[in-house]
Short mmCIF file of C-alpha atoms and ligand atoms in Angstrom, two decimals:
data_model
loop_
_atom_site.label_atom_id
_atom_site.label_comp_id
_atom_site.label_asym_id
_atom_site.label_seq_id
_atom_site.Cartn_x
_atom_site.Cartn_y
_atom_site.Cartn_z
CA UNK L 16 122.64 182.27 118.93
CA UNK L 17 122.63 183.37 115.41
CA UNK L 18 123.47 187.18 114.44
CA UNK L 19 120.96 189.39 114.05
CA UNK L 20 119.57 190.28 110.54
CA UNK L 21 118.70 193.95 109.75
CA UNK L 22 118.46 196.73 107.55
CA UNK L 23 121.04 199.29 109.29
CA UNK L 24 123.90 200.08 106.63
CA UNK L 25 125.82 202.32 108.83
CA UNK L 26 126.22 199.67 111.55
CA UNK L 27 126.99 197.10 109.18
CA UNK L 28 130.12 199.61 107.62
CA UNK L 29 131.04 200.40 111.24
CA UNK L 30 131.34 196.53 112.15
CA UNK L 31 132.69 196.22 108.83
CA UNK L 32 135.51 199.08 109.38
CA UNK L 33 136.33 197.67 112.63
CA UNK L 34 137.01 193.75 111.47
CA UNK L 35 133.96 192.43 111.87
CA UNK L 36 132.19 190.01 109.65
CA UNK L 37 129.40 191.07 107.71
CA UNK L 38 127.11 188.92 105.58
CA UNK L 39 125.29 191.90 102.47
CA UNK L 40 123.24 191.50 99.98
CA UNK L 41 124.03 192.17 96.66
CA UNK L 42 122.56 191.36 92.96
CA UNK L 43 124.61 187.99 92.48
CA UNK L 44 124.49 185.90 96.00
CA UNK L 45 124.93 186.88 99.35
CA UNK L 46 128.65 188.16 100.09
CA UNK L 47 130.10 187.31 103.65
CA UNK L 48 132.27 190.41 103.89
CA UNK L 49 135.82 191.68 105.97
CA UNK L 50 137.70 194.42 105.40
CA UNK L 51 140.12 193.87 102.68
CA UNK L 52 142.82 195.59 103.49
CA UNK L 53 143.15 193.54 107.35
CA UNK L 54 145.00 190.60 106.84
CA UNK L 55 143.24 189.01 110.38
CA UNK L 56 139.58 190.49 109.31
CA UNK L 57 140.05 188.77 106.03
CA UNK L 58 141.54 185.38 107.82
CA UNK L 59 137.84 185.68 109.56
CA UNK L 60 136.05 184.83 106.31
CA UNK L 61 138.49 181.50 105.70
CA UNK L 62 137.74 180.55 109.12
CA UNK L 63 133.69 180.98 109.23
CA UNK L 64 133.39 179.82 105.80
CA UNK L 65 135.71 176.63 106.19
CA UNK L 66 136.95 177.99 103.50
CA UNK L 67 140.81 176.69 102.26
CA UNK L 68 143.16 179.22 102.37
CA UNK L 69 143.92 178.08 98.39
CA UNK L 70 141.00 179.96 97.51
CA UNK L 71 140.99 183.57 97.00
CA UNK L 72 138.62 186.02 97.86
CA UNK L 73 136.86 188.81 95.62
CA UNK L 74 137.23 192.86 96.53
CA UNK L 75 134.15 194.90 96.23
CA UNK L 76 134.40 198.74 95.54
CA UNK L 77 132.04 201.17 95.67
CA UNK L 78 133.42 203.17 93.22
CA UNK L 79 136.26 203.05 89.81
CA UNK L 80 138.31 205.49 91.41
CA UNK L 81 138.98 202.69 94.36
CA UNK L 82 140.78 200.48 91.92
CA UNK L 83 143.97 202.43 91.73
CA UNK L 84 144.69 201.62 94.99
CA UNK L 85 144.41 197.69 94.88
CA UNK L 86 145.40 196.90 91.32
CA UNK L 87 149.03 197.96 89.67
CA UNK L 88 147.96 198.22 86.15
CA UNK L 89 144.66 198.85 84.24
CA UNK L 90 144.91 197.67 80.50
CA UNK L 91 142.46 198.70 78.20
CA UNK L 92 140.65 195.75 77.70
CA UNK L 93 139.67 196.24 82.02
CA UNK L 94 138.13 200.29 80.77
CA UNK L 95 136.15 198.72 78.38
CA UNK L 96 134.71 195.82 80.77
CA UNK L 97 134.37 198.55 83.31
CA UNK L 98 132.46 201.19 81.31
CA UNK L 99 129.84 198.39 79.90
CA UNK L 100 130.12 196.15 83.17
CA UNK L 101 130.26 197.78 86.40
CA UNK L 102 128.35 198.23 88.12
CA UNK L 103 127.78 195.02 87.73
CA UNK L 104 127.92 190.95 87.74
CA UNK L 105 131.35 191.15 86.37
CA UNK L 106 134.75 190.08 88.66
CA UNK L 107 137.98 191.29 86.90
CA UNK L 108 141.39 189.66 87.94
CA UNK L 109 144.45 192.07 87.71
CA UNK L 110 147.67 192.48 89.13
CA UNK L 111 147.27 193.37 92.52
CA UNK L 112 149.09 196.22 94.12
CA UNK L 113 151.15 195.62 97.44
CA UNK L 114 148.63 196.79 99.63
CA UNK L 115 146.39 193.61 99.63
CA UNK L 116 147.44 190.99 102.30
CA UNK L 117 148.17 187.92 100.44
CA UNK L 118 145.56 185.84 102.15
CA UNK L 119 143.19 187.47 99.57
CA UNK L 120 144.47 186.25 96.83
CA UNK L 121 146.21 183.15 98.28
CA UNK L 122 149.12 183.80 97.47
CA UNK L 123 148.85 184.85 93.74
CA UNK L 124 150.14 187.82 92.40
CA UNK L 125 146.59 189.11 91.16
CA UNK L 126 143.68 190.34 92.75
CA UNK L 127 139.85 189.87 91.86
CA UNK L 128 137.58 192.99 92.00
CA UNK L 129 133.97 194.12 91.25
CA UNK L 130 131.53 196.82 91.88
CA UNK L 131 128.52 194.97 92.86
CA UNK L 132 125.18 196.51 91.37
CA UNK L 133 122.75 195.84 94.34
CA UNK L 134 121.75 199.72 95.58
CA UNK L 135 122.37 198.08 99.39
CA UNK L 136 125.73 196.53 98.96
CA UNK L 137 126.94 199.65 96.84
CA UNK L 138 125.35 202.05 99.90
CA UNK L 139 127.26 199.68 102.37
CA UNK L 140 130.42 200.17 100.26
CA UNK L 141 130.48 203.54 100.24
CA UNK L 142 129.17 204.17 103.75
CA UNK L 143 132.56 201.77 104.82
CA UNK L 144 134.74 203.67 102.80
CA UNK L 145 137.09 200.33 102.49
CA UNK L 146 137.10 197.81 100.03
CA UNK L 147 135.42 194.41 100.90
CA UNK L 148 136.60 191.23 100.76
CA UNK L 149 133.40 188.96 100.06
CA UNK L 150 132.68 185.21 98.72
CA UNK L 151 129.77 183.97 98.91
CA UNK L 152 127.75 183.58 101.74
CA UNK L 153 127.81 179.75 102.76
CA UNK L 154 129.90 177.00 103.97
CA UNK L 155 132.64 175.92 101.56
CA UNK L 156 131.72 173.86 98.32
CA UNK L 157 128.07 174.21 99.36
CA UNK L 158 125.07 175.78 98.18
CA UNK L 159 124.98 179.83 97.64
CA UNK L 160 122.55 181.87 99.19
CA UNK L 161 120.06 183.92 97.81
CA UNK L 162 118.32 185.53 101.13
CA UNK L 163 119.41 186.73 104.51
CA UNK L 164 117.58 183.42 105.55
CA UNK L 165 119.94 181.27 103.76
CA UNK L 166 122.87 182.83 105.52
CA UNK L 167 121.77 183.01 108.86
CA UNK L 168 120.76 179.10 108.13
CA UNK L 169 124.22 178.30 107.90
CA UNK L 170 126.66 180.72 109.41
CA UNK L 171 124.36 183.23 112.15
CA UNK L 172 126.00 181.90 114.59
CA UNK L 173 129.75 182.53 113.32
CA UNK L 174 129.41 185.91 112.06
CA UNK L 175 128.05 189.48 113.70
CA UNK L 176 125.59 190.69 111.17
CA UNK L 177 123.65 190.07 108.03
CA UNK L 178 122.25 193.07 105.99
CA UNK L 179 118.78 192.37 104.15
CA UNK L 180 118.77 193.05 100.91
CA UNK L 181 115.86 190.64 99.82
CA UNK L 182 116.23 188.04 97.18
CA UNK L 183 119.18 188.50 94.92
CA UNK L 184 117.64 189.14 91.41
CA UNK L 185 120.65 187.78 89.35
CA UNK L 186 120.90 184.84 91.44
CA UNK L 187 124.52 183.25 90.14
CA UNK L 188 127.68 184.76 90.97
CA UNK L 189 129.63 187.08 89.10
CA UNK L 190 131.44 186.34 85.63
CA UNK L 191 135.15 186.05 86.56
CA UNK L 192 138.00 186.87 83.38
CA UNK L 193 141.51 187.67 84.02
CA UNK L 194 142.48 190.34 81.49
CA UNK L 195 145.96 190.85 80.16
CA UNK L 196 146.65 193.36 77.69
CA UNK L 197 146.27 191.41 74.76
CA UNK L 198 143.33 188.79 76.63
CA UNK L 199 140.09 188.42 78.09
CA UNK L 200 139.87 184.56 79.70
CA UNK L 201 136.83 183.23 81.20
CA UNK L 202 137.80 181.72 84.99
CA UNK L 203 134.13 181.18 85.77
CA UNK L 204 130.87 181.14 84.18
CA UNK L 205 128.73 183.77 85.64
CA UNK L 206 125.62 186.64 85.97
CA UNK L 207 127.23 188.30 82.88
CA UNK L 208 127.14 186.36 79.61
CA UNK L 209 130.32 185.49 77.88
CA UNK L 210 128.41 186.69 74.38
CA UNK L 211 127.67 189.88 76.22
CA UNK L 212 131.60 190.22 77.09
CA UNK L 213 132.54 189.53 73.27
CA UNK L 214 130.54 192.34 71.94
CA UNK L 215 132.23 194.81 74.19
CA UNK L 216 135.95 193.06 73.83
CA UNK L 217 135.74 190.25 71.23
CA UNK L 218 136.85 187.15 71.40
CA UNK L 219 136.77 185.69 75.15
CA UNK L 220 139.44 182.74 75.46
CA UNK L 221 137.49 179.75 77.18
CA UNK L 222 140.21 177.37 78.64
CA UNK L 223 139.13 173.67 78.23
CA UNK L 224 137.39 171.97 81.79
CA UNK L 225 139.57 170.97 84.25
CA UNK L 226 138.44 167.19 84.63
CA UNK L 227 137.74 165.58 87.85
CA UNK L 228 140.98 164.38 87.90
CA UNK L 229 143.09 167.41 87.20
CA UNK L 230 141.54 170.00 89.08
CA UNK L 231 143.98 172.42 87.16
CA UNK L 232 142.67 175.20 86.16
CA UNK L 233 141.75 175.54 90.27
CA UNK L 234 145.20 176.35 90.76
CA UNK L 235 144.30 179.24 88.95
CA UNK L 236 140.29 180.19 90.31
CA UNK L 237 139.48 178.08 92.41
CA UNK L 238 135.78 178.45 91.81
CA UNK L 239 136.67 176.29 89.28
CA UNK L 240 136.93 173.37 91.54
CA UNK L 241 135.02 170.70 89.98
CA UNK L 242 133.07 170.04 93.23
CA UNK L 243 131.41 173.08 94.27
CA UNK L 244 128.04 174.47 94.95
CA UNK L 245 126.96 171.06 95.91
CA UNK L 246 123.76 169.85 97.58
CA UNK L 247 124.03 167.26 100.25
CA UNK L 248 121.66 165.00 98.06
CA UNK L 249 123.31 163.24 94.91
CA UNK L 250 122.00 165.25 91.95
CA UNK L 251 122.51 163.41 88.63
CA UNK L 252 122.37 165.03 85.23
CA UNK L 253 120.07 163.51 82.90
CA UNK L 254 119.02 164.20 79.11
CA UNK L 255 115.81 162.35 79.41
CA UNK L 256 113.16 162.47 82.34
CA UNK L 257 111.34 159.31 81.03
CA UNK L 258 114.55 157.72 81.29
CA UNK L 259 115.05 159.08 84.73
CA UNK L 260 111.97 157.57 85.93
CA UNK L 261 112.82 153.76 84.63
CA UNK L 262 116.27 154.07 86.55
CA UNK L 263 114.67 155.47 89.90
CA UNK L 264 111.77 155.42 91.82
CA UNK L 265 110.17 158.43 91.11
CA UNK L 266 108.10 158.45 94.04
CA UNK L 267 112.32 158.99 95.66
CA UNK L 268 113.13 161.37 93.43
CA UNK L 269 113.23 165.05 92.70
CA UNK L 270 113.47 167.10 89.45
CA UNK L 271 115.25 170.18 88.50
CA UNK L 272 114.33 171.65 85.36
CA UNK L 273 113.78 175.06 83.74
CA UNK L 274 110.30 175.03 81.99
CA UNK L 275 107.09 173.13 83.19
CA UNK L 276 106.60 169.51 81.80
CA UNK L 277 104.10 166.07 81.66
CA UNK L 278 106.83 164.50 82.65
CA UNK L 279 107.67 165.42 85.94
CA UNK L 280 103.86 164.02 86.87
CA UNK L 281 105.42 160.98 88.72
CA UNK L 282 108.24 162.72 91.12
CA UNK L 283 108.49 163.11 94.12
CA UNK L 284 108.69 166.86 93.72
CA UNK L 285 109.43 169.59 91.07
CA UNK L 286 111.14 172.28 90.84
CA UNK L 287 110.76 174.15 87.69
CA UNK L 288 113.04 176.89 87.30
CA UNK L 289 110.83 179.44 84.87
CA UNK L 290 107.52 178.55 83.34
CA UNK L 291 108.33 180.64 80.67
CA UNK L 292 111.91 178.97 80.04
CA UNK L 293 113.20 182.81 80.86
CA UNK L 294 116.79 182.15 81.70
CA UNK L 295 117.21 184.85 83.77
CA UNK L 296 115.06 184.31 85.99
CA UNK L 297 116.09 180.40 86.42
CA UNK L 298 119.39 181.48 87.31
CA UNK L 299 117.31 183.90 90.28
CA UNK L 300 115.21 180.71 91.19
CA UNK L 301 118.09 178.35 90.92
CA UNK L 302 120.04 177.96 94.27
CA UNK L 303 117.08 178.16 96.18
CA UNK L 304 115.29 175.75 94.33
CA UNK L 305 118.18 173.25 94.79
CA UNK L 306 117.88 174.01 98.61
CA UNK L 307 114.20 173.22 98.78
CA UNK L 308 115.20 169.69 97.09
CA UNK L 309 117.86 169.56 98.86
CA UNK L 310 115.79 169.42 102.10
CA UNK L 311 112.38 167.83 100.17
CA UNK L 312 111.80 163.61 101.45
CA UNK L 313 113.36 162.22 98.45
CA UNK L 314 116.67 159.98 97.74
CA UNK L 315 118.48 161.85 94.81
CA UNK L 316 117.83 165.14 92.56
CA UNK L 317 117.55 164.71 88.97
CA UNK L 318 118.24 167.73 87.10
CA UNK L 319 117.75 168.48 82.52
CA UNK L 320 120.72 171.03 81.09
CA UNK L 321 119.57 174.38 80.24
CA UNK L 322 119.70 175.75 76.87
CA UNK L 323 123.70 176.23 76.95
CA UNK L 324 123.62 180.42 75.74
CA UNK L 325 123.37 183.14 77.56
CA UNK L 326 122.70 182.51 81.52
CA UNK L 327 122.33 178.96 80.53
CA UNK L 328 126.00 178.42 80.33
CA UNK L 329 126.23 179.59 84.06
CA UNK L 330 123.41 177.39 85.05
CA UNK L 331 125.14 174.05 83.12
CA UNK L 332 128.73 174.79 85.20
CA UNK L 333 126.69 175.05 88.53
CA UNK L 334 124.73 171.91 87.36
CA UNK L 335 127.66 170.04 86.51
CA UNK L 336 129.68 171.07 89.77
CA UNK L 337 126.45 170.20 91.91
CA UNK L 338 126.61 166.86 90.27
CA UNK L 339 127.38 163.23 91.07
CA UNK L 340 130.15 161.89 88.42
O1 TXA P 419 128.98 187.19 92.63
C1 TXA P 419 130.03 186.99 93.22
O2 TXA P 419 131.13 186.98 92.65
C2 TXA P 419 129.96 186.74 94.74
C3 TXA P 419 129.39 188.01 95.39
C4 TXA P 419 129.39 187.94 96.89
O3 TXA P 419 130.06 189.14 94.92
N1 TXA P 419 131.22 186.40 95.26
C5 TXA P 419 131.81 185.21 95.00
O4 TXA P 419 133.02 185.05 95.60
O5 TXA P 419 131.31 184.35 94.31
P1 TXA P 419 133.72 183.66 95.75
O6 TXA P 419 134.80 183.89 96.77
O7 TXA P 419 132.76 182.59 96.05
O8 TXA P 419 134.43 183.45 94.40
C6 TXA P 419 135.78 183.82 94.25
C7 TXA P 419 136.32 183.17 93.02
C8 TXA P 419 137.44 182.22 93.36
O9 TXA P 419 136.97 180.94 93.68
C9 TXA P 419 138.20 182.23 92.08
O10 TXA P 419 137.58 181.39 91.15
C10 TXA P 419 138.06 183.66 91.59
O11 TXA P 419 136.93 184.17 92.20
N2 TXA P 419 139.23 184.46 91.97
C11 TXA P 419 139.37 185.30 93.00
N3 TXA P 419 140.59 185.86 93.01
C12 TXA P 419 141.25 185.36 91.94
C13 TXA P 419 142.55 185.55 91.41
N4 TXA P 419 143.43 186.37 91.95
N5 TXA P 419 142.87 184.86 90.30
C14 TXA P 419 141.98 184.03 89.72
N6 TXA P 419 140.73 183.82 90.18
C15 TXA P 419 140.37 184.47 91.28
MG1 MG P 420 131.20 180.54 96.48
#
């Protein structure tokens, strides 16, 4: 029987304080949530999530003053992100402080935090009093969610509530740098652009693609994984729809694109992301648009790049990691 979805943010901190798993809302994606701080609450979120225990888990705060306690050192460069950022789509990876099991962070010797922006999730924060260990709301490596439905879809039935929050209105996941004192590196594309980040800091480093065959820079954030976010369906990448159309059956086949066009006549179905090619809100429309294809009658998805600025950049690394190679 799946969990029950509601609105009731002191019962979801009370189940939250006491171990439980929580599924919240917040701006980005759905976060499936366990107490930080408890090593066997956290080991909860691995285990519902399928999740490999290589891949560490994000802390949500409620507040700055919380991030004394979890991280050992705050450089500049993290005040800066902080006072433009949070709250915010914006993850920060520091040096984490002894107090965080190391299942969080598998193992590494840094810890990932943000102060989500969503009034609910902040409310639920603050109402816990504990920071909250949250990835995204779905089975590992597949698509995130965007609505309580999504979540209850595919884990209701492993976890003991979901808190409504109604559609996420970023709709990727948080931008995720590790900051030194000297750096600011990009670990994953995200809800904050990276030419947002370099007004407030300068110059973001951008480390090159892992390729398929070296998932490297996975060792390192694991979001990186070059499979990830994937639909069940093969989704290929093309430049050209008319193109598309000569090497499949369109009456198979289903599109993914960000503004309205001609071409899409012949397919099977259409997703199209923003009529007015507004990338902010394709990246809102965008994972449930690849769930709707993902469960449409067709063979394949077919997706176009977006423009790759801004929110586009996002959308091309979840394209590419959704993608057949
Ligand atoms: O928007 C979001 O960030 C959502 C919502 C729920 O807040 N959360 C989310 O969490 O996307 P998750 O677990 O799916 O992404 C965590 C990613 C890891 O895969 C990794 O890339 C990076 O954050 N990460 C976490 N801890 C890290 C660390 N210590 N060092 C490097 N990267 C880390
Ligand atoms: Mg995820």
């Amino acid at each position: 029987m799946p969990c029950e979805t509601g609105t009731e943010i002191a019962r979801a901190a009370k189940l939250l304080r006491e171990g439980k798993l929580v599924a919240f809302a917040t701006e980005t994606v759905y976060g499936l949530g366990a107490h930080a701080l408890d090593d066997r609450a956290a080991a909860g979120i691995f285990a519902a999530k399928e999740r490999p225990a290589f891949d560490p888990l994000i802390v949500h705060i409620a507040e700055r003053a919380q991030l004394n306690e979890l991280v050992s050192e705050v450089p500049d460069l993290a005040v800066k992100l902080a006072d433009a950022f949070w709250p915010g789509p914006l993850t920060m990876v520091l040096p984490k402080r002894e107090i965080v099991p190391d299942l969080v962070t598998s193992g590494l010797p840094s810890v990932a935090v943000r102060i989500p922006a969503h009034p609910i999730a902040r409310e639920l924060l603050r109402t816990a009093g504990i920071p909250v260990a949250a990835p995204s709301a779905n089975l590992f490596g597949q698509v995130s969610p965007t609505t309580a439905a999504h979540v209850s879809e595919q884990l209701g039935d492993r976890i003991d509530y979901i808190l409504d929050g109604g559609p996420c209105t970023v709709g990727l996941e948080s931008t995720v740098v590790a900051i030194t004192r000297e750096w600011v590196t990009l670990l994953r594309p995200g809800g904050t652009p990276v030419e947002v980040i370099e007004e407030v800091v300068g110059k973001v480093m951008i480390p090159e693609p892992a390729g398929p065959e070296s998932d490297e820079t996975a060792q390192h954030s694991p979001g990186m994984l070059t499979k990830h976010y994937a639909p069940r369906k093969p989704l290929f990448i093309v430049d050209d729809l008319s193109q598309a159309s000569k090497k499949w059956n369109p009456a198979e086949t289903g599109v993914l694109l960000l503004e309205e066009s001609p071409l899409t006549e012949d397919f099977a179905s259409v997703e199209s992301l923003s009529p007015a090619g507004d990338l902010t809100e394709a990246a809102m429309n965008f994972f449930a648009a690849l769930r709707r294809l993902d469960k449409a009658d067709i063979a394949r998805i077919v997706a176009t790049p977006f423009p790759d600025q801004g929110l586009g950049r996002a959308l091309n690394d979840r394209l590419r990691r959704a993608s057949v190679r």
